[in-house]
Structures are given as structure tokens and as C-alpha cells.
Coordinates of C-alpha atoms in Angstrom, one line a residue:
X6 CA 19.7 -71.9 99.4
X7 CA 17.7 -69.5 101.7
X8 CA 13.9 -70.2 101.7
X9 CA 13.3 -66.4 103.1
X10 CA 10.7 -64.6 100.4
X11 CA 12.6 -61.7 100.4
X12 CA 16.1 -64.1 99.3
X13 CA 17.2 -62.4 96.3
X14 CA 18.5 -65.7 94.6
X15 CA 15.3 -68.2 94.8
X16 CA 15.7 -71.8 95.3
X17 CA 15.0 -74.2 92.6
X18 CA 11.8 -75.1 94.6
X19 CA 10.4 -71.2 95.1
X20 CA 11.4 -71.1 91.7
X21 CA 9.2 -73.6 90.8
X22 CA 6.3 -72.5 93.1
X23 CA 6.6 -69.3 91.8
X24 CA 6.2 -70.4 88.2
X25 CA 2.9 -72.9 89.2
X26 CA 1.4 -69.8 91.1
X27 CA 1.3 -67.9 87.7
X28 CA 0.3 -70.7 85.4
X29 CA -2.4 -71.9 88.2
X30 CA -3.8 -68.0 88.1
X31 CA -3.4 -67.6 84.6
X32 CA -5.6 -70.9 84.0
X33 CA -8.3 -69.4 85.8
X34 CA -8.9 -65.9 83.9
X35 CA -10.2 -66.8 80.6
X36 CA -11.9 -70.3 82.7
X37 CA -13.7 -66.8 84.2
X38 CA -15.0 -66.0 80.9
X39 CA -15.9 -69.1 79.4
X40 CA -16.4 -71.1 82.3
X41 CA -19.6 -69.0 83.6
X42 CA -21.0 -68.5 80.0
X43 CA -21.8 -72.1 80.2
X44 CA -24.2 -71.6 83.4
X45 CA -25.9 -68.1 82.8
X46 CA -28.8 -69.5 81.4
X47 CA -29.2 -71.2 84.8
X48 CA -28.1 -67.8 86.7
X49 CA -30.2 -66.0 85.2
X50 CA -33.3 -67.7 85.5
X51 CA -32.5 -68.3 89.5
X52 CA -32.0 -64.7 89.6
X53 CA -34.9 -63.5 87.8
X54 CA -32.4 -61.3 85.9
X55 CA -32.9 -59.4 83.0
X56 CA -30.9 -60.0 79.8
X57 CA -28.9 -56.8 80.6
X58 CA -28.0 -57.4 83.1
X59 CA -27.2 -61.0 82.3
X60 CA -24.8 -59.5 79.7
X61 CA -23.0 -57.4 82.3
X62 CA -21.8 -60.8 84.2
X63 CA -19.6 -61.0 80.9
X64 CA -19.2 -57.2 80.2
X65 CA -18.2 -55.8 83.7
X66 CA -15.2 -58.6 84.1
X67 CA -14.0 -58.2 80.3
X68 CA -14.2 -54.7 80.3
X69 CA -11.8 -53.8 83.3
X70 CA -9.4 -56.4 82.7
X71 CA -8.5 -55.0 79.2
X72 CA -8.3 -51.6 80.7
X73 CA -6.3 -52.4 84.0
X74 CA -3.8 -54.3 81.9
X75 CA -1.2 -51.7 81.2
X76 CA -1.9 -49.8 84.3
X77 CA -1.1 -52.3 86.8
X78 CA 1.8 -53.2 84.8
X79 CA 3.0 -49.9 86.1
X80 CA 2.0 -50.4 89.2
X81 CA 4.0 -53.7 89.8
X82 CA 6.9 -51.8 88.1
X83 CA 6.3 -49.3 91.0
X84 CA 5.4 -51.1 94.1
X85 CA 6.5 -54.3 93.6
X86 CA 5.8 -57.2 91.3
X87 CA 5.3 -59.6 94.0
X88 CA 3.1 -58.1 96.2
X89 CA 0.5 -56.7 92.8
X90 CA 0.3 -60.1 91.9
X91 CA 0.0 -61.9 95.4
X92 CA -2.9 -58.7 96.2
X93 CA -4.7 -59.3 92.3
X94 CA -4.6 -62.7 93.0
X95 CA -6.5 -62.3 96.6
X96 CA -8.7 -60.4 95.1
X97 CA -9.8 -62.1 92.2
X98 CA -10.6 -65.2 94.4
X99 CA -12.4 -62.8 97.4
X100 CA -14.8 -61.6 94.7
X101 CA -15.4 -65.3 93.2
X102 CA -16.1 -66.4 96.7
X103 CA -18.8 -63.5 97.4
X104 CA -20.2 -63.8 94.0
X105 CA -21.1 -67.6 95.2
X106 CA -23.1 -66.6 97.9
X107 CA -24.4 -63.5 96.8
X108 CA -28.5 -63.3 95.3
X109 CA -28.5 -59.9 93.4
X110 CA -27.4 -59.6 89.7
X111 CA -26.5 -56.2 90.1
X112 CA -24.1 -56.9 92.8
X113 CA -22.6 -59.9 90.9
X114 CA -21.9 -57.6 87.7
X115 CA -20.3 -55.2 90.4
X116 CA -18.0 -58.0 91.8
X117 CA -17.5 -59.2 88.0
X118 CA -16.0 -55.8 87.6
X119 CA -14.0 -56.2 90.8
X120 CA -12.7 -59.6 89.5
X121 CA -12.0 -57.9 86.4
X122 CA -9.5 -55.5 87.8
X123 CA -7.7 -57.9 89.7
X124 CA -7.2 -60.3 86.7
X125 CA -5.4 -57.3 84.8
X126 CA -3.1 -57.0 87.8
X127 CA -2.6 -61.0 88.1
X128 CA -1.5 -61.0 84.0
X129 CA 1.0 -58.1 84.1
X130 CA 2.3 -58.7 87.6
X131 CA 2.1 -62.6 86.6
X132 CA 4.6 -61.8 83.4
X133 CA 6.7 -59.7 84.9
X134 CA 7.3 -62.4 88.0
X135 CA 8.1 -64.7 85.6
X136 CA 10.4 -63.0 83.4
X137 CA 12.3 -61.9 86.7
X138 CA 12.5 -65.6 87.6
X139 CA 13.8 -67.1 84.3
X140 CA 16.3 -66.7 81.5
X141 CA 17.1 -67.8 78.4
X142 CA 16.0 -71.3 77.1
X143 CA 14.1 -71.8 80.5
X144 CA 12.3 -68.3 79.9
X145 CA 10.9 -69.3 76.7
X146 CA 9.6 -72.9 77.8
X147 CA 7.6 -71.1 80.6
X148 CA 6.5 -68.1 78.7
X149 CA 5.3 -71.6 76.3
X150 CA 3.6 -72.8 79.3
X151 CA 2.1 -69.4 79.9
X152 CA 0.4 -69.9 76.5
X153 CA -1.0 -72.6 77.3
X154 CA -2.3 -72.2 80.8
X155 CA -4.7 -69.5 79.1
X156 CA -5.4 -71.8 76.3
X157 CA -6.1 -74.8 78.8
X158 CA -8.4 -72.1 80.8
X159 CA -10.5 -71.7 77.7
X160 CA -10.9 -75.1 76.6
X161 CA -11.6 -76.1 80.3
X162 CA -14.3 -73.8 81.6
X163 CA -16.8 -75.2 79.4
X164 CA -16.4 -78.3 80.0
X165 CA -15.8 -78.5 83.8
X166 CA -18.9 -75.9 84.2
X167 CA -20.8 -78.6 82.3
X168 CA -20.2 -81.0 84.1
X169 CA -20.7 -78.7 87.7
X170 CA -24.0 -78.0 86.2
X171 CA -26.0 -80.6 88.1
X172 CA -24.8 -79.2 91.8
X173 CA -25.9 -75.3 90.6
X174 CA -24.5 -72.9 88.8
X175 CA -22.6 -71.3 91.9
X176 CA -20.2 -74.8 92.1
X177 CA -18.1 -72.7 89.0
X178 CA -17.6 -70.1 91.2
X179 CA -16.9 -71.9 94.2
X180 CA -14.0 -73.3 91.7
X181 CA -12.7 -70.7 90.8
X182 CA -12.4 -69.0 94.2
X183 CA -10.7 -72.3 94.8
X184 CA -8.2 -71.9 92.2
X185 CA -7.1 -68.4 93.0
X186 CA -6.6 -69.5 96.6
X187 CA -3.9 -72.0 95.6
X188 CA -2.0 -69.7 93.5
X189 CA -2.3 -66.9 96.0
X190 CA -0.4 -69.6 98.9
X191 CA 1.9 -70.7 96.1
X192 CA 3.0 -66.9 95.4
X193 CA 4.3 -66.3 98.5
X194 CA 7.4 -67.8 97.4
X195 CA 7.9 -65.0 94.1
X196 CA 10.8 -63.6 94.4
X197 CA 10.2 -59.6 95.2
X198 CA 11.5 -57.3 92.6
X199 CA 10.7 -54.0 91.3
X200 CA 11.8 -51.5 88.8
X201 CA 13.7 -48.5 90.6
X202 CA 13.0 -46.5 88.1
X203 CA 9.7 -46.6 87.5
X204 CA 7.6 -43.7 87.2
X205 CA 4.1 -43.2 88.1
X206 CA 1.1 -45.0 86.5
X207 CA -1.0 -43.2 83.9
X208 CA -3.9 -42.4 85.6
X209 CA -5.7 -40.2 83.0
X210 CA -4.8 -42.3 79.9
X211 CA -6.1 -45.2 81.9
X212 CA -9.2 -44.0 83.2
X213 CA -9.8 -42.6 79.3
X214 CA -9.2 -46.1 78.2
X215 CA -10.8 -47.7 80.4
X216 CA -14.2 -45.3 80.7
X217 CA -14.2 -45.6 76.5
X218 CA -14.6 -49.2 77.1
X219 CA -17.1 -49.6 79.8
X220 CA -19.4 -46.6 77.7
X221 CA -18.8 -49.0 74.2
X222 CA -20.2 -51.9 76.3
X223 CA -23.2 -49.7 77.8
X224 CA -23.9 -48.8 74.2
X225 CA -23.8 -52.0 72.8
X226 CA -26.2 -53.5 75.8
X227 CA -28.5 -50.4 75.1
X228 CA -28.6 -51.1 71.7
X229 CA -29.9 -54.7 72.2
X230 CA -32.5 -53.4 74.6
X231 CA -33.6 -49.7 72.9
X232 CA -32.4 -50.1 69.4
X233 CA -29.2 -48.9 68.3
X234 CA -30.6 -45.4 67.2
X235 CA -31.2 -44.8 70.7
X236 CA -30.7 -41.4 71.9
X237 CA -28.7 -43.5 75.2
X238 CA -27.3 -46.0 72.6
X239 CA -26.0 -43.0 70.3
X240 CA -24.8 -41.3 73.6
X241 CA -23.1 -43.8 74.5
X242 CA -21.0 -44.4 71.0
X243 CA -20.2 -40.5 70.7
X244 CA -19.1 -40.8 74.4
X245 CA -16.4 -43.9 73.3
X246 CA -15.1 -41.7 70.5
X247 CA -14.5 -38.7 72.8
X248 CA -12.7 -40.7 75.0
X249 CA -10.8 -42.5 72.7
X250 CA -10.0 -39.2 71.1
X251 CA -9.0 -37.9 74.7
X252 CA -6.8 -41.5 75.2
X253 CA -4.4 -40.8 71.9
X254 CA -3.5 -37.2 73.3
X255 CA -2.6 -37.9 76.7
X256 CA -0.8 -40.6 75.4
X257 CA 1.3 -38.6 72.7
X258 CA 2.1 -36.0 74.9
X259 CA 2.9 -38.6 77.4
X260 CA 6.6 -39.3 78.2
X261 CA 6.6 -42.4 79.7
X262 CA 2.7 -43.3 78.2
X263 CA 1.4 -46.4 78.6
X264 CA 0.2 -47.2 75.2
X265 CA 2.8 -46.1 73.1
X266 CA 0.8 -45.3 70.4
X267 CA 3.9 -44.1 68.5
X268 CA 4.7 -47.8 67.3
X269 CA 1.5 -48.2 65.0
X270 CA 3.7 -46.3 62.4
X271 CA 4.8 -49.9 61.3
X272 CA 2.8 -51.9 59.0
X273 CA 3.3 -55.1 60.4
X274 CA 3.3 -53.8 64.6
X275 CA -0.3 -52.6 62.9
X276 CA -1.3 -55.7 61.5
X277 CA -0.6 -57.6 64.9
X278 CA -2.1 -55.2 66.9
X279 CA -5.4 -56.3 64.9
X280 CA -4.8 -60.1 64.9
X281 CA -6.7 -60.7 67.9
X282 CA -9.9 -58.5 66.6
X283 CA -9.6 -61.3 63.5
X284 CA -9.0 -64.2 65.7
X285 CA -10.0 -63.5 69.6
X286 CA -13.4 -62.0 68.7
X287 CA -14.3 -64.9 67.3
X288 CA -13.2 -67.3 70.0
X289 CA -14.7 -65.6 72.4
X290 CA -18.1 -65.3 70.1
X291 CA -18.5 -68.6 69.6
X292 CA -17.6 -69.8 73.5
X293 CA -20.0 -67.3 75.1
X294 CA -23.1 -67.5 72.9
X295 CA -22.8 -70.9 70.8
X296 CA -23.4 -73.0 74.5
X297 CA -26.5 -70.5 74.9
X298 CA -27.5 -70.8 71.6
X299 CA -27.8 -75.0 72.4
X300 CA -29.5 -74.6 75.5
X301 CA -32.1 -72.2 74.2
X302 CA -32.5 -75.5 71.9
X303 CA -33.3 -77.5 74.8
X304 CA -29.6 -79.1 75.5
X305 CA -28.2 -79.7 78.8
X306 CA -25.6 -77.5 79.9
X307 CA -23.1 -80.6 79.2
X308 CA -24.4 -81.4 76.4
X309 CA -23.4 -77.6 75.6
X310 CA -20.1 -77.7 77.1
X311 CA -19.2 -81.1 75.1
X312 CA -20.2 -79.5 71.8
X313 CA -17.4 -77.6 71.6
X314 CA -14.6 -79.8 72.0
X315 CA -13.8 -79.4 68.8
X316 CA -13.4 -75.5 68.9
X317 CA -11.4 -75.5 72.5
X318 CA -9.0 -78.5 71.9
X319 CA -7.1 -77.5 69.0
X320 CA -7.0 -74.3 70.7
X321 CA -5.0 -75.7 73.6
X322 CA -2.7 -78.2 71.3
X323 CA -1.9 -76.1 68.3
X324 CA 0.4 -73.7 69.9
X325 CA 2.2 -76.5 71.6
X326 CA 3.4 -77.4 68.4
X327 CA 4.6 -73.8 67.5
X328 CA 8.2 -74.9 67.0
X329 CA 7.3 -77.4 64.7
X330 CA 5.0 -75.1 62.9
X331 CA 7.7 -72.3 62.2
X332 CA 10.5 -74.4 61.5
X333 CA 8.2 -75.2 58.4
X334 CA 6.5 -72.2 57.4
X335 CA 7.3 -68.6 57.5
X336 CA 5.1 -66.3 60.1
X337 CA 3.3 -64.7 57.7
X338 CA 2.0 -67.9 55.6
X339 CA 0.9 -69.0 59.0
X340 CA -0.9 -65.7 60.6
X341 CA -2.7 -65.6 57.1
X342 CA -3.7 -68.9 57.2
X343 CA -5.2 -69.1 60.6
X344 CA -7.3 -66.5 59.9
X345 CA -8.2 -67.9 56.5
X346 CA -9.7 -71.4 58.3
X347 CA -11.0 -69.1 61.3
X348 CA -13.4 -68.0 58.3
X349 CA -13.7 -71.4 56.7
X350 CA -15.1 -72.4 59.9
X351 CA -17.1 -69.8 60.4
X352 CA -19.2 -69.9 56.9
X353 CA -19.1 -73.8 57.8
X354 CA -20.9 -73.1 60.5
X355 CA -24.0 -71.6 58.6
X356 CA -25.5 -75.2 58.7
X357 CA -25.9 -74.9 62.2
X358 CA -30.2 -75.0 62.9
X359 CA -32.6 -76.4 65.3
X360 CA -32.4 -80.3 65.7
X361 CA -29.4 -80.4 64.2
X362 CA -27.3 -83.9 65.1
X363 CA -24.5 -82.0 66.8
X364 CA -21.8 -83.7 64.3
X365 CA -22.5 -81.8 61.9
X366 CA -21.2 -78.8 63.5
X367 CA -17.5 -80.6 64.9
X368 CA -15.9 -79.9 61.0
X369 CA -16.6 -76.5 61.0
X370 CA -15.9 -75.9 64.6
X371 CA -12.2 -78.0 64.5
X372 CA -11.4 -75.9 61.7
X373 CA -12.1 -72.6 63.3
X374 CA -10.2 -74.2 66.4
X375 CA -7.2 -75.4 64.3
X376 CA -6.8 -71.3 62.8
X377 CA -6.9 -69.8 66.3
X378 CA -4.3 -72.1 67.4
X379 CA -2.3 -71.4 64.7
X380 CA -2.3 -67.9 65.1
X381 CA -1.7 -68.4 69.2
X382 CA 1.2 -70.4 68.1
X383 CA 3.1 -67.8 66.9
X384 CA 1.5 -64.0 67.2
X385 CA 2.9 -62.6 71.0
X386 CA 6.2 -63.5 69.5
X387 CA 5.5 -62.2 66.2
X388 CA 4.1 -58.6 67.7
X389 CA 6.9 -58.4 70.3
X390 CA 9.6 -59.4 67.5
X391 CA 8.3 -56.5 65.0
X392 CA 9.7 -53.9 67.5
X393 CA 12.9 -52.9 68.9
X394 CA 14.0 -54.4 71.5
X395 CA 13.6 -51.5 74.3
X396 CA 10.3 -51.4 73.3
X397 CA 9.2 -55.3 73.7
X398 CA 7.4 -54.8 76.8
X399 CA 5.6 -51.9 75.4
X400 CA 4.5 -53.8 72.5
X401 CA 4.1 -57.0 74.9
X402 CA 1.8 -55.1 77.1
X403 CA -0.2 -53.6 74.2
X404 CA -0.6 -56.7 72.6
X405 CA -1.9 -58.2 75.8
X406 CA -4.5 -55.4 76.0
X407 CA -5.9 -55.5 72.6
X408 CA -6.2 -58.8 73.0
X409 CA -8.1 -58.5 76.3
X410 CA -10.4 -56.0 74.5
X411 CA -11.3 -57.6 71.3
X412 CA -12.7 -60.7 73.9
X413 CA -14.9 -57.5 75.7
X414 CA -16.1 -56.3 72.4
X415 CA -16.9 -60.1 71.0
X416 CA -19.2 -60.3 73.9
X417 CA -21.0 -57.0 74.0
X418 CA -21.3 -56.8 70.2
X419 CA -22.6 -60.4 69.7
X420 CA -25.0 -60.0 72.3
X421 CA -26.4 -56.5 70.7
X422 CA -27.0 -58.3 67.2
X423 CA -28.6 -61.6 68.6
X424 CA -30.8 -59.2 70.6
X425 CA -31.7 -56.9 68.0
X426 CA -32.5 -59.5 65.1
X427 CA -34.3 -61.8 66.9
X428 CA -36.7 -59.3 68.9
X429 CA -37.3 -57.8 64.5
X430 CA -38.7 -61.7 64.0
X431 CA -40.1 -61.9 66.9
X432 CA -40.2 -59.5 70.3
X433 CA -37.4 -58.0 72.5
X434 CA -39.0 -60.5 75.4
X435 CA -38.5 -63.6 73.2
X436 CA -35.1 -61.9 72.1
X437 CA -34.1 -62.0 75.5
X438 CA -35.0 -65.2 76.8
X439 CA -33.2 -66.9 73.8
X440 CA -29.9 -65.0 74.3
X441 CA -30.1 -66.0 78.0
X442 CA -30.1 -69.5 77.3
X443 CA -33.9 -70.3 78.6
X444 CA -35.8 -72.9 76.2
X445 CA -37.9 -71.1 73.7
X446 CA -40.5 -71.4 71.1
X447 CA -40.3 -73.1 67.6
X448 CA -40.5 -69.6 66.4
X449 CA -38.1 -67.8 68.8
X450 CA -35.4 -70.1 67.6
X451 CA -35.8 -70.0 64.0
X452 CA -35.2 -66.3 64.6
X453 CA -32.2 -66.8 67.1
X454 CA -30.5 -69.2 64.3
X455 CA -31.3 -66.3 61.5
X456 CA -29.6 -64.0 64.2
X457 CA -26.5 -67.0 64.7
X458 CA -26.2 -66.8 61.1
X459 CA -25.5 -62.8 60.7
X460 CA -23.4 -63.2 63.7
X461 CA -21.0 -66.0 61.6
X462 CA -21.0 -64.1 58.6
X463 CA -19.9 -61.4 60.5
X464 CA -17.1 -63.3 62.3
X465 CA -15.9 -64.6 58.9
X466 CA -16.1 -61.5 56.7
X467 CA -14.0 -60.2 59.8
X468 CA -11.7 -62.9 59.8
X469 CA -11.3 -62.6 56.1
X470 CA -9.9 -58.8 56.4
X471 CA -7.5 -59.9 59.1
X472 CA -6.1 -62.6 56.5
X473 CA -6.0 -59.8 53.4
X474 CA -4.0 -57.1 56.0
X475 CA -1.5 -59.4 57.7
X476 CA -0.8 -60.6 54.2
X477 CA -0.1 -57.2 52.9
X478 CA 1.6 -55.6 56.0
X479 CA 4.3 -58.7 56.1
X480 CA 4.4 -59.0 52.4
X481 CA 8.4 -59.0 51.1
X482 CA 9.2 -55.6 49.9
X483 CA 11.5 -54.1 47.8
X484 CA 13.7 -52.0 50.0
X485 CA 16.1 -52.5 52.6
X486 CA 15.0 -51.8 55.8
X487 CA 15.6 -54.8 58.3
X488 CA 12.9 -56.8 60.0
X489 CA 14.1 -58.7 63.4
X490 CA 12.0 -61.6 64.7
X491 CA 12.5 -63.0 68.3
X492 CA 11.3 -66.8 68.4
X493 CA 12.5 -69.5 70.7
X494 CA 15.7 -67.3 72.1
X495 CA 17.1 -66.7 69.0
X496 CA 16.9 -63.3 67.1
X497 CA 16.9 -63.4 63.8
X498 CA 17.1 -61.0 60.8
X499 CA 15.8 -60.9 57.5
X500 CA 17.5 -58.3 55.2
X501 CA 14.3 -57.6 52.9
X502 CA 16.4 -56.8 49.8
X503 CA 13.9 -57.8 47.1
X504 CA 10.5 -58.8 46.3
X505 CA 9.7 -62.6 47.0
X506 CA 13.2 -63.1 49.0
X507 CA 13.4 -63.9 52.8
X508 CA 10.9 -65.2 55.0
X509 CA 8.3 -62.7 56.3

């Protein structure tokens, strides 16, 4: 078989090189997120950076990547899928590799922001390249695989950034940059495809999206700083609303839109839509601030990065059991029960304080682990199966995005409430230093564990609502419309004829 890139029938081997090159890139994008939260207390303090922009190493890269998403999707529809991811990929790596040698926070939040855009183009190029390259039973191992390369990427970067820690916090980086390089040689051999008929991206719906985003962060970093009565913090807010506002008309007079907003007319589309807001925001939460929170204690960044082991793990080895898992129990008792111990874990977790022996915690923080990997296990398929199936990459893409962007709030909006309720106890420049990570007083961290606490509450109250709606909106009805489920290559239908009959 040819070995030429531009062969239209790939070798096993560029098959296979193909498929490592997305999993290998994949790995790295969430390792991007919680990889680095494990070393910003050291950053930061190198850097003599404030706690904003601190924050913005986090915000910058989350922000962009759930609004590029969709729109690079288009644009590897467009131009190529090869060539968007083989460019994201370069990218992405290039701006890891600068942000290792570079000295100035502002310029690192810049490249974060750079990085951030790329990794939207490496996911929707990176799906696309792999549903070009497989089929059938094949298809759904690697789309399996896909899971849990982002799943391995989350549980990893702690732990690897931990134990990086000793040669400086630039050694992640360096890593990373490291990572992205392999993938982008191993792309090389994706086969090149495009869609003929695709049409132009949406550049106003994205740069609406996108700008609501990056204004929601600004506000929520203002409101740690300023107060969230701010006249900037309020400007800010109203800004996001107008923008959304401006988002959901583009897109509904949109013919080919990006966001097909249309689809939310279905309960359970709805309810999956909001899944990772109950389930993502959380993970994200805990991965990002919990490390700081122990290092403001006076732990090691290992000591940090091994503390959540039981939170990360499950998260990787759940979904791998996903066939076992729904061959056992219908997809709504087990997207209403993953939220359900995402909230057991959470109140669990109230016991958390200073000098704490850090068993305590692993209960709690398995059984938060355990729900999110329940829910991984089976929602993509879930969301994708509640629509027709013309509009599966639509509702593929969307759920991807939401997904992205309930991680970009987690951050921004768990930063603003630490910020804000421990500088009430104490003062905004004890509030910052604990919610970089930097070893504070007896005092400061009694406040920053009040502040943990609200945060928790939050995250399980939130949790909790998720539970009650995907309950309700995949509840067994009484009519006769027909729900259609795609899970492990099969498509199946459930007639729901009466109340309590089928399996929703």
C-alpha cells in the first residue's frame, strides 16, 4: 500500500500513526490545564505576578479553546482536516515552547491564549481525522480511546507536574511542547480529506461567542480584585449578556450556523447540553484550586499532585468500563447518579481544614471521581444519540464546546469566590497570595478553607440540579414519540409508549 500522504486509501501503519497522533495531542490539552495549575504557585512567585494575572494563565487558554471549537471545525471542513490539525498542533507546541523561556506574565497569558486557539483546532480537526480514518466497530474503540486520552491528560498533569516540580516550574512546559512535537511528526501520515461542500466559517457568531466568553472571565477576575459590584465588574457581565444576546440571532438567522441552537427544543438534547456544567465544572474546580489550596497549607507541589489520586483515577478508569456499565443500567439511572455522588463527594469534602491528615479527604474525593467517570462513560454518546442523525456532528460539536466552556467558567468563577471571601476575613493581599498557592498565615487559611467550603457547597448544590434535570428530561413519558440512542455501533430505539416502560 502507497506510503504517499496524499494516498487516498492509508496503510494499516499511517493508519495507526494517524490515530497515535490524535490520542498523543488529545492527552496533552486538558494535561495543559491541570498540569500547570499544579506549578502556579511556583510561577507566580518567580514572576512576581499578581493574582490576576496569575488567573489569566488558566483563563486566556480555556477561554479560546471553548470558543475556537466549532469554528475551526469549519475550517478543517473547509481547508482540509489534515493540514488544521497538523498547523493546531504546531502551534500549540510553538507557544508551549516560548512560554518556557519567556519572563513576563502578561506575555505568557498572551501565548496561553495562543495555545488556546490551537487546541480548539487540534480537537475538531483531531475528530474529524479520525472519523475519516475508521468505521464501524474500529470507529467506536478509537472514539473509546479518544475518551480516554483526555481523561489520562487530566489525571496525568498533576501528577507528572508534581513530580517536575523540583527542576522548575518551566520543565511542564518544556513537556508539553515535547508532546505536541511528537504528534505533529506522527500527523504527517493523516490521510487528507475535506468536505467539498463546506461553506464558510461563522465568523460573527464566533467572534460573539467567543468575545462573551473572554468579557465573563474579565468580569469574574475583576470581581475578585474590585468587588463584584464594580462598575468594570458590572461592565463586564452586561457586556457577556449582549453578546450572548447578539450570538442566538446570528445563529437563528444563520443557515448553515454553527451552534444550532434550534436543537435545545428537546428536553433531553437540553439536559445534556448542561451535563458538563454539573459534572465538568466541578472537575476542573477541584484540579485547579484544591492543589493550591494544599500548598497555601505548606505542601509540596507533590505532595499536591498525589492528593488527588483519588479524584483523577476513577476519572480515567470509569469510562473504560462504559460497556459494562450500560449493559446494566439504563443511561438515565446512570447520568443521575454520577451527578448524585459528584455531590456526595462534594459535601464530603467539607471536612477538608488546615492540618488535616490527607486521608481523610481520599473518600470524598473517589467518590466525586467515581460520578464524573460515570457520567464520561456514557454522556458524548448520550448527547449525540438524542438527535437525528444528520445533525450528530452538530450536536457532537456543541457538546464538545459546552464542555470546553463549563471548564473556563469553573476556573474564573472559583477563583472570583475564593478571592472575594477570603480578602472579607481578611485583605484582598492575603486573598491573593492564598489563591496563588504562596504559604500563608494561620489566619489567611482559616479564611481560604471558609472560602473552600462555599466553593463545595456550591459545586454540590450545582451538581444536585444537574441530577433533578436529567432525571426529569429522560424520565419515561406517556406519549409516543421515539427516542434513538447510538452506543457501541448499534442504534437502538425505545418506543416510549407508557409511563415506567423502556429504558431511558
Amino acid at each position: 500500500m502507497s506510503t504517499d500522504p496524499n494516498s487516498p486509501t492509508p496503510s494499516s501503519a499511517r493508519t495507526r500513526a494517524s490515530i497515535g497522533a490524535v490520542l498523543i495531542a488529545s492527552f496533552f490539552l486538558p494535561f495543559a490545564v491541570t498540569g500547570p495549575a499544579i506549578i502556579l504557585p511556583d510561577m507566580a512567585g518567580d514572576l512576581n505576578a499578581s493574582a490576576a494575572g496569575t488567573q489569566w494563565v488558566q483563563n486566556s487558554y480555556n477561554a479560546l479553546f471553548a470558543a475556537t471549537v466549532l469554528a475551526t471545525g469549519s475550517l478543517a471542513d473547509l481547508f482540509g482536516r489534515r493540514l488544521v490539525l497538523r498547523t493546531g498542533t504546531a502551534v500549540f507546541g510553538l507557544a508551549m515552547a516560548l512560554i518556557a523561556v519567556s519572563s513576563n506574565i502578561v506575555v505568557i497569558d498572551v501565548l496561553r491564549g495562543v495555545q488556546g486557539l490551537a487546541a480548539g483546532a487540534v480537537v475538531s480537526a483531531g475528530s474529524a481525522v479520525l472519523a475519516h480514518a475508521t468505521s464501524g466497530a474500529r470507529r467506536i474503540r478509537v472514539f473509546g480511546l479518544l475518551g480516554a486520552s483526555f481523561g489520562g491528560g487530566t489525571a496525568a498533569g498533576p501528577l507528572v507536574a508534581g513530580a517536575l516540580a523540583p527542576l522548575g516550574w518551566r520543565s511542564i512546559f518544556v513537556v508539553i511542547a515535547l508532546g505536541a512535537a511528537v504528534s505533529f511528526i506522527a500527523s504527517r501520515y493523516a490521510q487528507a480529506s475535506r468536505d467539498a461542500s463546506a461553506s464558510r466559517p461563522d465568523v460573527p457568531g464566533m467572534i460573539c461567542f467567543g468575545g462573551a466568553l473572554l468579557l465573563l472571565s474579565l468580569g469574574f477576575v475583576n470581581s475578585g480584585a474590585a468587588g463584584w459590584l464594580a462598575p468594570w465588574s458590572l461592565a463586564a457581565f452586561f457586556g457577556t449578556l449582549l453578546l450572548l444576546a447578539a450570538f442566538v440571532a446570528v445563529e437563528l438567522r444563520s443557515t448553515h450556523p454553527m451552534f444550532d441552537i434550534r436543537l435545545f427544543r428537546r428536553p433531553a438534547f437540553t439536559a445534556f447540553m448542561c451535563m458538563p456544567f454539573s459534572v465538568t465544572f466541578g472537575l476542573a474546580a477541584l484540579n485547579v484550586f484544591f492543589p493550591i489550596y494544599l500548598q497555601s497549607g505548606g505542601a509540596t507541589p507533590w505532595q499536591a499532585a498525589v492528593e488527588l489520586i483519588p479524584l483523577d483515577v476513577p476519572v480515567l478508569l470509569v469510562p473504560l468500563a462504559a460497556r459494562w456499565l450500560t449493559s446494566r443500567w439504563s443511561i438515565r439511572t446512570l447520568l443521575t447518579a454520577g451527578p448524585v455522588m459528584i455531590a456526595a463527594g462534594s459535601f464530603g469534602l467539607l471536612v477538608i481544614d488546615r492540618g488535616i491528615s490527607p486521608w481523610v479527604p481520599a473518600l470524598p474525593l473517589l467518590l466525586f471521581g467515581v460520578g464524573v467517570g460515570t457520567a464520561f462513560s456514557v454522556m458524548d454518546n448520550a448527547a449525540v444519540g438524542s438527535v437525528p442523525v444528520d445533525k450528530a456532528g452538530s450536536a457532537a460539536g456543541m457538546f464538545n464546546t459546552m464542555r470546553i466552556t463549563g471548564e473556563s467558567l469553573a476556573v474564573a468563577a472559583t477563583a472570583a469566590v475564593l478571592i472575594s471571601i477570603t480578602a472579607a476575613r481578611t485583605s484582598s493581599v492575603q486573598a491573593n497570595a492564598a489563591v496563588q498557592g504562596h504559604h500563608v498565615t494561620a489566619v489567611t487559611g482559616h479564611a481560604f478553607t471558609a472560602a473552600i467550603h462555599v466553593v463545595l457547597i456550591g459545586l454540590g448544590a450545582l451538581a444536585l440540579v444537574g441530577a433533578i434535570v436529567t432525571a426529569w428530561a429522560l424520565r419515561p413519558a406517556r406519549d409516543t414519540d421515539t427516542v434513538t440512542t447510538r452506543a457501541e455501533g448499534r442504534e437502538t430505539t425505545h418506543r416510549r409508549a407508557s409511563a415506567g416502560r423502556g429504558r431511558h
